[in-house]
XYZ file of C-alpha atoms in Angstrom:
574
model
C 110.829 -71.185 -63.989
C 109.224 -67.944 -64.946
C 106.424 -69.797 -66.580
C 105.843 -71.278 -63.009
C 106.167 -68.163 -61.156
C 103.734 -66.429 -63.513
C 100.723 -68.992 -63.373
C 101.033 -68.840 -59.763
C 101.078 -65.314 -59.860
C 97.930 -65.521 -61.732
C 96.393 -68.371 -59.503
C 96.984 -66.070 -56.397
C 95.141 -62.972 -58.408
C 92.238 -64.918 -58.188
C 91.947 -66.265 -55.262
C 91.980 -62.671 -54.298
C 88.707 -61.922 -55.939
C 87.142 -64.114 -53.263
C 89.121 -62.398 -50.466
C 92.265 -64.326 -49.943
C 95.160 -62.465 -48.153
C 98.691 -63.854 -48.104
C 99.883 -64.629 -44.796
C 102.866 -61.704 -45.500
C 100.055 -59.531 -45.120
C 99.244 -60.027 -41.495
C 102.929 -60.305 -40.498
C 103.836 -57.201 -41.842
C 101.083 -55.798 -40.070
C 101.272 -57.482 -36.339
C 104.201 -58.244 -34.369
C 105.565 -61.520 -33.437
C 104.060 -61.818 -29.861
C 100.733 -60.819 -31.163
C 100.470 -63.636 -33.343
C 101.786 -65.991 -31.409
C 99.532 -64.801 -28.399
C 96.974 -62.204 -29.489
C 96.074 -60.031 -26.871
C 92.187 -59.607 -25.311
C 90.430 -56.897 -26.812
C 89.922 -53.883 -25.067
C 86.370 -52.225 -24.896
C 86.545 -48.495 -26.695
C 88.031 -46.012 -23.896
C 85.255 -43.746 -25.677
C 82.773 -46.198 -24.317
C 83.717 -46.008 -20.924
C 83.829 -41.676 -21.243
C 80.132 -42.268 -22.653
C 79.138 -43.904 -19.524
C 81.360 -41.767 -16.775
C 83.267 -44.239 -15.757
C 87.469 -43.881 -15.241
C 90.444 -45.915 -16.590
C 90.801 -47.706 -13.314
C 87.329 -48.479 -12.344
C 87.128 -49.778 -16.188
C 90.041 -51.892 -16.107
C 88.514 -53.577 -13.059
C 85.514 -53.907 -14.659
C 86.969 -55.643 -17.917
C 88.962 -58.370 -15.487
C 85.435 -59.014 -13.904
C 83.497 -59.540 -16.826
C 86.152 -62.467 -17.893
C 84.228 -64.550 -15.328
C 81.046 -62.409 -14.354
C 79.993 -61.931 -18.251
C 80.024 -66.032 -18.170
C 78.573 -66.817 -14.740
C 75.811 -64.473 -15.927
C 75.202 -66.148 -18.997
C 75.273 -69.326 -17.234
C 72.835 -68.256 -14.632
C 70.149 -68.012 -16.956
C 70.569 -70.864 -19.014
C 70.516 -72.422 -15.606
C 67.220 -70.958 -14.422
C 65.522 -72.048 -17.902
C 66.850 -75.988 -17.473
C 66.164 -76.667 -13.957
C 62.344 -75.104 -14.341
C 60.149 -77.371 -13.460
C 62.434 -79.864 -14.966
C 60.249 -82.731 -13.569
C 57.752 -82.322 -15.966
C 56.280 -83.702 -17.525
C 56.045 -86.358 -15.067
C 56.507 -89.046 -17.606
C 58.897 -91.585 -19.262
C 59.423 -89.509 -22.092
C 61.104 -91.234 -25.551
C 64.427 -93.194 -24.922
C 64.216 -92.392 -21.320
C 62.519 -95.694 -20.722
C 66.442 -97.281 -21.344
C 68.164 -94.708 -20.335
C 67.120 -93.799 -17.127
C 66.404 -97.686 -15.895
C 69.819 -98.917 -17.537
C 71.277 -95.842 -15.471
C 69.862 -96.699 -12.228
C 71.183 -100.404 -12.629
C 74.290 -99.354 -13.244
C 74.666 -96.904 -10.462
C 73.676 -99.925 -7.774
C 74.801 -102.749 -9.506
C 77.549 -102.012 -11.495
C 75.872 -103.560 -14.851
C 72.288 -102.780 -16.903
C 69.881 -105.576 -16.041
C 67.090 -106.490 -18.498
C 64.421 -105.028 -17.455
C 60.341 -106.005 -17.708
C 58.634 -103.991 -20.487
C 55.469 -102.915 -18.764
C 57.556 -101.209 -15.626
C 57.801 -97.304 -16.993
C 54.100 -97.098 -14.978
C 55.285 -98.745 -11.834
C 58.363 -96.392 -11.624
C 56.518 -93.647 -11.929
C 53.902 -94.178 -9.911
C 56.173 -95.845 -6.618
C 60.144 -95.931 -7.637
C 60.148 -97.397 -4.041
C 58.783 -100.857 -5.029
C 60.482 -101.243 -7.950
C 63.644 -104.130 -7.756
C 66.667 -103.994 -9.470
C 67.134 -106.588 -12.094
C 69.569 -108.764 -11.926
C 69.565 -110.767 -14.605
C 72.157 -109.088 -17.361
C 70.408 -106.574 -20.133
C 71.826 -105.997 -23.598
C 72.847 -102.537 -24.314
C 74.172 -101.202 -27.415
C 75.826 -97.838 -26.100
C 78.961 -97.829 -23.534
C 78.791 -97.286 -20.034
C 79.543 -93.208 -19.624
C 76.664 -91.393 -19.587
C 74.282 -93.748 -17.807
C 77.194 -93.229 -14.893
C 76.151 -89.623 -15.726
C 72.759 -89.882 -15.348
C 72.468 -92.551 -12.304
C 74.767 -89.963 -10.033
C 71.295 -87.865 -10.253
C 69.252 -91.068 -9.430
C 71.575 -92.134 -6.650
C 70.808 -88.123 -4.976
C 67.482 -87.555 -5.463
C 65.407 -90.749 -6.591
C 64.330 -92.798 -9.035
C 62.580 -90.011 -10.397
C 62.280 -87.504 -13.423
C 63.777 -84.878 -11.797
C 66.843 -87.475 -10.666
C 67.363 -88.559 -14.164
C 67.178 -85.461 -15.713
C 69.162 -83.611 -13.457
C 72.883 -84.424 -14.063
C 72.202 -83.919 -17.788
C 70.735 -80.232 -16.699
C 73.531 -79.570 -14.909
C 76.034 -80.688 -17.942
C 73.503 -78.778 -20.269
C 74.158 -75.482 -18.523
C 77.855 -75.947 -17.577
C 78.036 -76.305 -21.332
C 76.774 -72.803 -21.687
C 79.745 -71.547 -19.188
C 82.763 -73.381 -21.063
C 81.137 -71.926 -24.177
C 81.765 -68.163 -22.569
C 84.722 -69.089 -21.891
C 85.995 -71.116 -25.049
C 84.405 -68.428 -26.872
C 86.299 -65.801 -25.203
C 89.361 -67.325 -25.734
C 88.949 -68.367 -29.376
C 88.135 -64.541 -30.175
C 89.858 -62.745 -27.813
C 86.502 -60.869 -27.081
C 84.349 -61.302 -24.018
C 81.349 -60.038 -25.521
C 81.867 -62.298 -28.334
C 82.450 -65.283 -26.123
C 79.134 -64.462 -24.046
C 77.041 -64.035 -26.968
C 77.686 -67.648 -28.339
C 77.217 -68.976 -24.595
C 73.927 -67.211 -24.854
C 73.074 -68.361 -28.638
C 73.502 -72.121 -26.510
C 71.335 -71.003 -23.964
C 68.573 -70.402 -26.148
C 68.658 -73.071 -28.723
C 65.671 -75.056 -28.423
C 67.087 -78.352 -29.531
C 70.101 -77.965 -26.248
C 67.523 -77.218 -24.105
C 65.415 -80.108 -24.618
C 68.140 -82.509 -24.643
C 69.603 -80.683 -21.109
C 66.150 -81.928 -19.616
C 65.914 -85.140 -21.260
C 68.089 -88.521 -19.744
C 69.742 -88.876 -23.123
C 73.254 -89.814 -23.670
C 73.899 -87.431 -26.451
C 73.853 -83.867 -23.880
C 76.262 -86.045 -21.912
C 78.586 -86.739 -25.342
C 78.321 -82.672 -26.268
C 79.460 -81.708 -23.006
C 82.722 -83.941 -23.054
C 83.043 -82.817 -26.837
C 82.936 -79.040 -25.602
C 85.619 -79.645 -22.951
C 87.927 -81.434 -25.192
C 88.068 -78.644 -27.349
C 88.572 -76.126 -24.969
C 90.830 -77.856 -23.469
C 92.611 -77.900 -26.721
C 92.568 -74.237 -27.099
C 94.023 -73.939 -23.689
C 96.781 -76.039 -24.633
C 97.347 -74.056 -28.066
C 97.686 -70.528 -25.982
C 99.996 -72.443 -23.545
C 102.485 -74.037 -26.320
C 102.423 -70.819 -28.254
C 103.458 -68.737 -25.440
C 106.026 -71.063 -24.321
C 107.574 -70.693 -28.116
C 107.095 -66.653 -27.657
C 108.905 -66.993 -23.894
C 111.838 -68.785 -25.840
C 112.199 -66.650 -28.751
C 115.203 -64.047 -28.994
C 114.572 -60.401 -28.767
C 115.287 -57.994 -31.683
C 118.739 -56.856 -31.232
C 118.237 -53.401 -31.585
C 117.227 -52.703 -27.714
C 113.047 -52.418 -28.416
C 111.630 -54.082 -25.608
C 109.541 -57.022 -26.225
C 109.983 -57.275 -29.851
C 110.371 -60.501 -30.912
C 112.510 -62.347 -34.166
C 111.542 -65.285 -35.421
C 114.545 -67.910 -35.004
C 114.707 -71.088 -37.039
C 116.436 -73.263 -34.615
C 114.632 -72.370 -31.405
C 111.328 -72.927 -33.567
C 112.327 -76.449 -34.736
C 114.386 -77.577 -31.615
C 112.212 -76.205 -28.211
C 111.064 -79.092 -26.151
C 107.474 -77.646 -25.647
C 107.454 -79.966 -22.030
C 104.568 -80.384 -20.172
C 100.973 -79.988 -21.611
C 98.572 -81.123 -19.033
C 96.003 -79.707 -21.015
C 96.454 -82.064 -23.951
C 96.040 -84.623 -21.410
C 92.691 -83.883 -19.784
C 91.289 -83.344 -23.679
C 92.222 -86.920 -23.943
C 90.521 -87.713 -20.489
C 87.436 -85.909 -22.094
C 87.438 -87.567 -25.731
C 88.130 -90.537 -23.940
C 84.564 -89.928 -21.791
C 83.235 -89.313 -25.124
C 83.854 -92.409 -26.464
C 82.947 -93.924 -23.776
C 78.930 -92.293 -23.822
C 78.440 -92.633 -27.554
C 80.773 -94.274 -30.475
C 80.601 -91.407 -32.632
C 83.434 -89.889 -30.014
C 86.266 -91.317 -31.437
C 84.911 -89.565 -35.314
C 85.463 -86.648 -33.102
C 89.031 -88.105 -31.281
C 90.601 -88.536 -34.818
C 89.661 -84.990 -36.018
C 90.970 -82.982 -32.445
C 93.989 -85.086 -32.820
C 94.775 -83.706 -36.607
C 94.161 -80.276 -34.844
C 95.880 -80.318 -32.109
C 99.326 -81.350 -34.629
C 98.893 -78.826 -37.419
C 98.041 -75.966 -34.637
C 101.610 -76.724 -33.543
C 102.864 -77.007 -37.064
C 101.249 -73.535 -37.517
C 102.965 -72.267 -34.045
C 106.731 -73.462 -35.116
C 106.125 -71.840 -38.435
C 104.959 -68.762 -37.203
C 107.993 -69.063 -34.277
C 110.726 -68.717 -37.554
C 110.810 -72.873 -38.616
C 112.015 -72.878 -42.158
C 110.933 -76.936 -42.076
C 107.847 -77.194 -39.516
C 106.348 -80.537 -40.562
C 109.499 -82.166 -39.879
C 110.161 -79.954 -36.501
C 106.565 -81.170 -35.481
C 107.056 -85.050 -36.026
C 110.518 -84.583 -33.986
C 109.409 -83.051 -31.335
C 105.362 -83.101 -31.112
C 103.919 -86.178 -33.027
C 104.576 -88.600 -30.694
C 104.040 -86.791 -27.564
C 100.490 -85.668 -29.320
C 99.589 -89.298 -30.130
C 100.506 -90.373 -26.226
C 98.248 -87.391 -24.818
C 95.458 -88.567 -26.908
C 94.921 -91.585 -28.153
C 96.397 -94.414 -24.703
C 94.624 -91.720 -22.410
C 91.601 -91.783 -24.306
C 91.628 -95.854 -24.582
C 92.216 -96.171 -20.977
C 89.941 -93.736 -19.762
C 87.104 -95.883 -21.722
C 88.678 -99.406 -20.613
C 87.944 -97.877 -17.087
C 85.025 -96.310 -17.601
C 83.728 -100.609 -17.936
C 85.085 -101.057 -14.421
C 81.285 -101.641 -13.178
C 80.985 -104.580 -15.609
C 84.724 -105.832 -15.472
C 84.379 -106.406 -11.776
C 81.193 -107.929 -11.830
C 80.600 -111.499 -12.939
C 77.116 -111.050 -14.227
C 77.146 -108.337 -16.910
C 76.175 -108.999 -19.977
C 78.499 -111.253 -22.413
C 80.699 -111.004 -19.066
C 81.944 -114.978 -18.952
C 81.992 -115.053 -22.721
C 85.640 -115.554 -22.899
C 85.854 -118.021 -19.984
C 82.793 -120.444 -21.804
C 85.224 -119.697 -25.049
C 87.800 -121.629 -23.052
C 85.943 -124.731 -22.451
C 85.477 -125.556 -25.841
C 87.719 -127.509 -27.934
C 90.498 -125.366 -28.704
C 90.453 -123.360 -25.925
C 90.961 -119.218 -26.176
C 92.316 -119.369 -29.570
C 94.933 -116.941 -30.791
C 94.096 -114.449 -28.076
C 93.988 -116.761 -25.242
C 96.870 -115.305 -23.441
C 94.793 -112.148 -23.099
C 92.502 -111.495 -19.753
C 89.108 -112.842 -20.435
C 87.614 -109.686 -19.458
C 90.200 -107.871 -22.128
C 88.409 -110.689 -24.521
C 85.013 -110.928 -23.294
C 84.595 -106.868 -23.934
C 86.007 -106.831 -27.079
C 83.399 -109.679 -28.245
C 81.018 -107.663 -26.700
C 81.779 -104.219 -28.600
C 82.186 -106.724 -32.135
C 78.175 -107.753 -31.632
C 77.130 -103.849 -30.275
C 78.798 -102.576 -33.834
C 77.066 -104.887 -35.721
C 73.847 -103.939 -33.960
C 74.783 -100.604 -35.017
C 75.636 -101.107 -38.487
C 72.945 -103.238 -39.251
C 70.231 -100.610 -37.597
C 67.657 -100.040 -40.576
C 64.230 -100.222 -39.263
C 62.173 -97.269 -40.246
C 61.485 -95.306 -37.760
C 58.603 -92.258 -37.589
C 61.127 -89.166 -36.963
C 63.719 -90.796 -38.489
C 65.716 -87.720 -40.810
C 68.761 -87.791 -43.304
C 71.678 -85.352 -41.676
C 71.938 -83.286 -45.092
C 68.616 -82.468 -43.438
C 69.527 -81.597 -40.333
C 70.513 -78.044 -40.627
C 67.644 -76.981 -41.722
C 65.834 -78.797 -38.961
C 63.839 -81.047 -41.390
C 62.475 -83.371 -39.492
C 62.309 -83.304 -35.544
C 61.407 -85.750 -33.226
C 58.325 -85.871 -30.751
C 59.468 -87.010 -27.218
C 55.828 -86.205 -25.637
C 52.547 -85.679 -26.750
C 49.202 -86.001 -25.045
C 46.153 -83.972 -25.884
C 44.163 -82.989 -22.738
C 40.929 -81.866 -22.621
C 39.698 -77.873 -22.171
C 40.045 -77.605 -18.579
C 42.769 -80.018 -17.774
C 46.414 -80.345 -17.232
C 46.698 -76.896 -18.226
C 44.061 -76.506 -21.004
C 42.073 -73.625 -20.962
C 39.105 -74.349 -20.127
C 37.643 -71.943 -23.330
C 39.433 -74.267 -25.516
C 37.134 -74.829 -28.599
C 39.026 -78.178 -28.948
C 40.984 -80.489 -27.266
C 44.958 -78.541 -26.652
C 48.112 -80.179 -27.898
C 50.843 -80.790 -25.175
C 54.570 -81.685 -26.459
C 57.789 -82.103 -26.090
C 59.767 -81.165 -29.731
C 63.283 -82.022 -30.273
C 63.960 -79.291 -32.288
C 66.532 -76.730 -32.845
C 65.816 -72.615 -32.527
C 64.504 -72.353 -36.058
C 66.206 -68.860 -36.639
C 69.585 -69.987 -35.028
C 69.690 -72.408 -37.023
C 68.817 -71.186 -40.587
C 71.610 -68.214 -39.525
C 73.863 -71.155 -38.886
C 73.803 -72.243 -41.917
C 75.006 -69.205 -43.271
C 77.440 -68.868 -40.818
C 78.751 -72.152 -41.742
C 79.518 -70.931 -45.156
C 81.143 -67.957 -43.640
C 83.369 -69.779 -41.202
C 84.605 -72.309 -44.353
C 85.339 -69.089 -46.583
C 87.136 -67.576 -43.455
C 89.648 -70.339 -42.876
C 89.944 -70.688 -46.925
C 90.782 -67.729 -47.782
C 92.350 -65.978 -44.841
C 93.425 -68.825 -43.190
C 91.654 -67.952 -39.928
C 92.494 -70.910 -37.314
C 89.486 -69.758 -35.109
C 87.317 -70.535 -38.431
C 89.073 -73.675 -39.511
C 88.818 -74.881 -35.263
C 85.043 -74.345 -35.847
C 84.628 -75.863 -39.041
C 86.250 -78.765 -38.224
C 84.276 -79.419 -34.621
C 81.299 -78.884 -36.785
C 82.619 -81.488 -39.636
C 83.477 -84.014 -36.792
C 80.088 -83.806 -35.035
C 78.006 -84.052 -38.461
C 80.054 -85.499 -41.693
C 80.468 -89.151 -40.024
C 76.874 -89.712 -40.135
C 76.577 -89.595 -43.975
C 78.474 -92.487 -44.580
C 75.290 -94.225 -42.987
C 72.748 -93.096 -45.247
C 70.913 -96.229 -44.499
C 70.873 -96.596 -40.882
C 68.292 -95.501 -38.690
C 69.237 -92.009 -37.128
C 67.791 -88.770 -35.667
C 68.288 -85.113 -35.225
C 68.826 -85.096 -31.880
C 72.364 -85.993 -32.715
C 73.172 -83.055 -33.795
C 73.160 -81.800 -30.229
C 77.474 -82.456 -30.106
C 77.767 -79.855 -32.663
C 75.294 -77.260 -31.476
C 77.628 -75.371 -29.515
C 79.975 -75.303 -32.551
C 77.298 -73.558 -34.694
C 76.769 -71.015 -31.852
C 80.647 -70.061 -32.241
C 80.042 -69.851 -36.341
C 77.148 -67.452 -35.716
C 78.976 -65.560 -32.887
C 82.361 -65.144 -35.200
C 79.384 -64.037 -38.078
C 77.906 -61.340 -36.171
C 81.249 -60.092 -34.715
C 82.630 -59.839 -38.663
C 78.674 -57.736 -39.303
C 79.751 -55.746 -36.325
C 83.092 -54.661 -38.342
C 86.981 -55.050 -37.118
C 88.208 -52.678 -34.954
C 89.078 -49.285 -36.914
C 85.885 -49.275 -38.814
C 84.366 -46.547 -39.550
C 81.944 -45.724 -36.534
C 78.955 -45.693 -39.218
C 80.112 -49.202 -40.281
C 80.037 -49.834 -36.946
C 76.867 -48.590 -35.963
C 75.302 -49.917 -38.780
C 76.479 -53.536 -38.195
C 75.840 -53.387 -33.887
C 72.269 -52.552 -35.328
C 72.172 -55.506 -37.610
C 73.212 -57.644 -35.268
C 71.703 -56.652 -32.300
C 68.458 -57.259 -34.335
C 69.037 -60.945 -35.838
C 69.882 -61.645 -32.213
C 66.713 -60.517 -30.706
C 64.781 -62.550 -33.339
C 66.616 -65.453 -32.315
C 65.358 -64.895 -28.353
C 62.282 -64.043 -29.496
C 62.032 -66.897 -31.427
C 63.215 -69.162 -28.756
C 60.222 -67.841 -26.507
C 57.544 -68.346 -28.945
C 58.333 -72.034 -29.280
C 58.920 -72.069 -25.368
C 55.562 -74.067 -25.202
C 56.797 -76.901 -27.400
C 60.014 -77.194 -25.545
C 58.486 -78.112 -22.416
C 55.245 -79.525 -22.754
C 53.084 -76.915 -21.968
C 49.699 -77.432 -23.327
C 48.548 -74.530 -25.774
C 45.509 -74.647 -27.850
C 45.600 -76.687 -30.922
C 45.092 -73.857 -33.120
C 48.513 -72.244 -31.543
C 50.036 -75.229 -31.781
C 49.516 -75.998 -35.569
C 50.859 -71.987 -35.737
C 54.197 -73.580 -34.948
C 54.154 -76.432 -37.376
C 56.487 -73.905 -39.402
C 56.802 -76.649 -41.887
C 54.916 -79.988 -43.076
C 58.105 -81.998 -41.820
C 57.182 -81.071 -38.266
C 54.141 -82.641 -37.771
C-alpha cells in the first residue's frame, strides 16, 4: 500500500511540472455555488472611475452589453456578408447542384436531374427556365437545399436568392458565437472577441456567400452546442437550488450532499432537446453530423457526471446512468433520427423522387419484400437509398485539383478556387493602367493569421483541459475533434478544405480562451496585465488587418496580377 501511494505521489509531482493542479486546489479556493454556477465577470470598478462613469450607470451598462456587445458584433459581420453578395454574378463551384437541386426541392418537393448546359440559361433568364421533373440523384440529404431554396422561393432564382439564407446563417453564426462565448467564459468581452475572430475569417465568409451545404451544417453544429451549454448551466443550477445550506447560519453557502447529488431528478431539459432538433438538422445537411451527434452526446453525460460529483456524489458514474443516461440518449439520439426522417417529407410524399418506388418494384419480384417487408416502403425505399449514397461516398477517389489531406488543413495547405476569370485592363474592374491582364477570384481560404494562431491555440486548449481539467477547454477540444478527426479515417477519398468550415467557430473560441489566458486571470499584477492587453490587442489587429488585405480574394474583386501573386503566400495556393 505505501509502495502505491508513493509512485502516485511521484506520478502527480510530475504532472505538475507541466502545470497540473489537483481539483482540491480549486475547491479549497471557490465555494460550492461558484463552481457549480460561476458567476459573470465584472469589468474593474477602476475602469469605470477611469472613464467617469458611476456604479449604477455601469451596472446598466454591463446588462446591456450581454446583448448589445453581440448585436454589434453581429452587425458587422452582417454588413461584410450581404455586400454585394450577388457577385459575382456567376454559378460559382458546387453551386451549379446546389442551388438548382435547391430550387427543385423548394417547388417540387424532390431534386430533378437537371440538363448540364443550363448554369447559362439561369443566369441569363431564371424566368424561362422549367423545373425538371424527372428524379435527379443526389448524394447529400435534403436539409440545407431546404435552406437554401427558402432564399430562392423570396427573391428568385438568382445569386443573391441562393446565397442569401446561407448569409443570413453565416452571420447569425457570429451572434450565437457572442453569446456561446460569453457563456462558456463568463466574460462578455471574451465572448465578443471570438464572435468577431468568426466575423473575420476569410474561409466563413466565403462559405456565408456561397450556396454550399457545409455553412448550413456549421450553423446547426454551433446551435447544438450552445444549446448544450445552456442545458449544462440549467442542470447545474438546479443541483445548486437543491443542495443543503451550511448549518452554521452563512447565507448561501452551500455543502456538498451525497444523496441529493446521486438521487435529484434533474426534470425537464428542453434544452437537451432542441440540441437534438439541431444535430438532428445536421445530419440531415451533411453525414458527417452524426461524427459530431456521437461526440455532444459523450459530453453532454460526463458534464453531468462532473456536476453530481462536484454536487457531493461519492459514486457519480453510477448516479449518472440512474438518473441521466437514459433520459440523455432519448433527448438525443430518437429526436435527432426523427427530425432527419422528417426532414425527407418532400420526397416521402412524393411518388417521383429518386429511388422513391424502389421498395414497391422490390415487391413484385419473386419473393416479395423480403425480411423487411412488413416495413413501409418508403421506411425501405430510403434506407436503400442512403445504402447506395454511402457507397457513393466511400468509394469517392477521383483526383480532384484542390483536393487537400485534413492534417493539412490547419495550416491552410491547399485552398480551393470557386472563381477565377482574368479580365482585361479596363474591364470588370481592371484598371485600365494594368500592365497585364488582372486576376479576379474567389479563394476558399481561411484568415491565414487566425489560423496559424489557431493552431497554437489548439495546443493550448488540449494542455488546458489535461492538466487543469478546464471543461471550457475540453468542450472546445472536443467540437474541434468532432468537426476534423472523422475525416482522417478517409485518407483516400476525395475531400476539401472547405469542410473545415463546422469547426471554424470552435477555433475562434480556442484563440479567444488563448488571448484571455495572455491577458492574465484576474488579480494579476496590473503590469502582467498591461503587458498581455498589449500582446493581445496586437495579434488581434494583425488578424483584421490580415483579413482586409486578402479582402480582394474573398470576393472576387479584380486586382492586378502582380498584387494578386503578392497573396499567393505559399506555392500550395496557386
Amino acid at each position: 500500500m505505501g509502495s502505491a501511494a508513493a509512485e502516485s505521489s511521484e506520478w502527480l509531482r510530475r504532472l505538475r511540472r507541466f502545470g497540473y493542479r489537483p481539483d482540491t486546489a480549486a475547491s479549497l479556493s471557490i465555494g460550492l455555488r461558484e463552481r457549480l454556477v460561476p458567476p459573470y465577470t465584472r469589468p474593474s470598478p477602476r475602469l469605470w472611475s477611469l472613464l467617469g462613469i458611476g456604479p449604477k450607470v455601469s451596472h446598466r451598462l454591463w446588462r446591456i452589453a450581454a446583448w448589445g456587445g453581440p448585436l454589434l458584433v453581429a452587425l458587422v459581420a452582417g454588413l461584410l456578408r450581404f455586400w454585394n453578395l450577388g457577385r459575382p454574378n456567376a454559378v460559382i463551384f458546387d453551386e451549379t447542384y446546389y442551388a438548382k437541386d435547391s430550387w427543385a426541392l423548394i417547388n417540387q418537393g424532390y431534386e430533378g436531374a437537371w440538363p448540364k448546359d443550363i448554369d447559362k440559361t439561369i443566369l441569363a433568364n431564371p424566368d424561362s427556365v422549367l423545373v425538371p421533373t424527372d428524379p435527379g440523384y443526389v448524394v447529400h440529404p435534403p436539409v440545407g437545399k431546404w435552406v437554401i431554396g427558402v432564399g430562392e422561393k423570396i427573391f428568385g432564382f438568382e445569386p443573391f436568392g441562393w446565397r442569401f439564407m446561407v448569409a443570413l446563417l453565416g452571420t447569425l453564426s457570429v451572434l450565437m458565437l457572442c453569446r456561446i462565448g460569453r457563456r462558456l467564459f463568463r466574460s462578455t468581452f471574451l465572448g465578443c472577441l471570438a464572435g468577431l475572430l468568426l466575423a473575420v475569417d476569410g474561409l466563413h465568409f466565403v462559405m456565408s456567400r456561397t450556396a454550399l451545404l457545409d455553412q448550413v451544417l456549421m450553423f446547426f453544429v454551433l446551435a447544438a452546442f450552445g444549446c448544450l451549454v445552456v442545458d449544462r448551466d440549467r442542470a447545474r443550477a438546479r443541483l445548486a437550488g437543491a443542495l443543503p445550506e451550511d448549518s452554521d447560519g452563512a447565507v448561501g453557502v452551500l455543502r456538498p450532499d451525497a444523496e441529493v447529488a446521486e438521487t435529484l431528478r434533474l426534470g425537464w431539459r428542453p434544452w437537451r432537446l432542441a440540441a437534438g432538433v439541431m444535430l438532428g438538422l445536421a445530419a440531415g445537411t451533411k453525414w458527417n453530423g452524426l461524427y459530431i451527434m456521437a461526440a455532444f452526446g459523450l459530453m453532454t453525460v460526463l458534464w453531468d457526471i462532473g456536476a453530481r460529483r462536484t454536487a457531493g456524489a461519492v459514486r457519480p458514474y453510477a448516479a449518472v446512468a440512474r438518473r441521466d443516461l437514459v433520459p440523455a440518449f432519448v433527448s438525443v439520439v430518437p429526436v435527432a433520427i426523427a427530425t432527419y426522417l422528417v426532414s425527407w417529407s418532400g420526397w416521402i410524399l412524393t411518388d417521383k423522387g429518386y429511388f422513391r418506388n424502389w421498395a414497391a418494384e422490390q415487391d413484385k419480384l419473386p419473393g416479395g419484400g423480403g425480411t423487411w417487408g412488413w416495413l413501409p416502403d418508403w421506411l425501405r425505399s430510403l434506407w436503400h437509398y442512403e445504402t447506395e449514397v454511402y457507397k457513393f461516398h466511400v468509394g469517392l477517389s477521383s483526383p480532384h485539383t484542390y483536393e487537400s489531406n485534413p492534417w493539412s488543413w490547419l495550416v491552410l495547405g491547399r485552398p480551393v478556387s470557386y472563381f477565377y476569370e482574368s479580365p482585361a485592363p479596363g474591364t470588370a474592374g481592371c484598371p485600365v493602367d494594368a500592365k497585364e491582364k488582372c486576376a479576379q477570384e474567389v479563394l476558399a481560404i481561411g484568415t491565414p493569421l487566425l489560423w496559424w494562431a489557431a493552431c497554437f491555440a489548439i495546443l493550448y486548449v488540449l494542455w488546458r483541459w489535461a492538466f487543469r481539467r478546464d471543461w471550457r477547454a475540453g468542450a472546445i477540444a472536443c467540437a474541434f475533434l468532432a468537426g476534423w478527426a472523422p475525416w482522417l479515417l478517409y485518407q483516400e477519398r476525395t475531400i476539401f478544405l472547405f469542410y473545415a468550415v463546422v469547426f471554424i467557430p470552435f477555433l475562434c473560441l480556442a484563440v479567444a480562451m488563448m488571448l484571455g489566458a495572455i491577458v492574465g486571470p484576474a488579480g494579476s499584477s496590473e503590469r502582467r496585465r498591461t503587458f498581455g492587453a498589449v500582446a493581445a490587442g496586437v495579434l488581434v489587429l494583425l488578424i483584421v488587418w490580415n483579413f482586409i488585405y486578402f479582402w480582394p480574394l474573398y470576393t472576387g474583386t479584380a486586382i492586378p496580377m502582380e498584387q494578386w501573386r503578392n497573396r499567393m503566400w505559399l506555392d500550395t495556393w496557386v
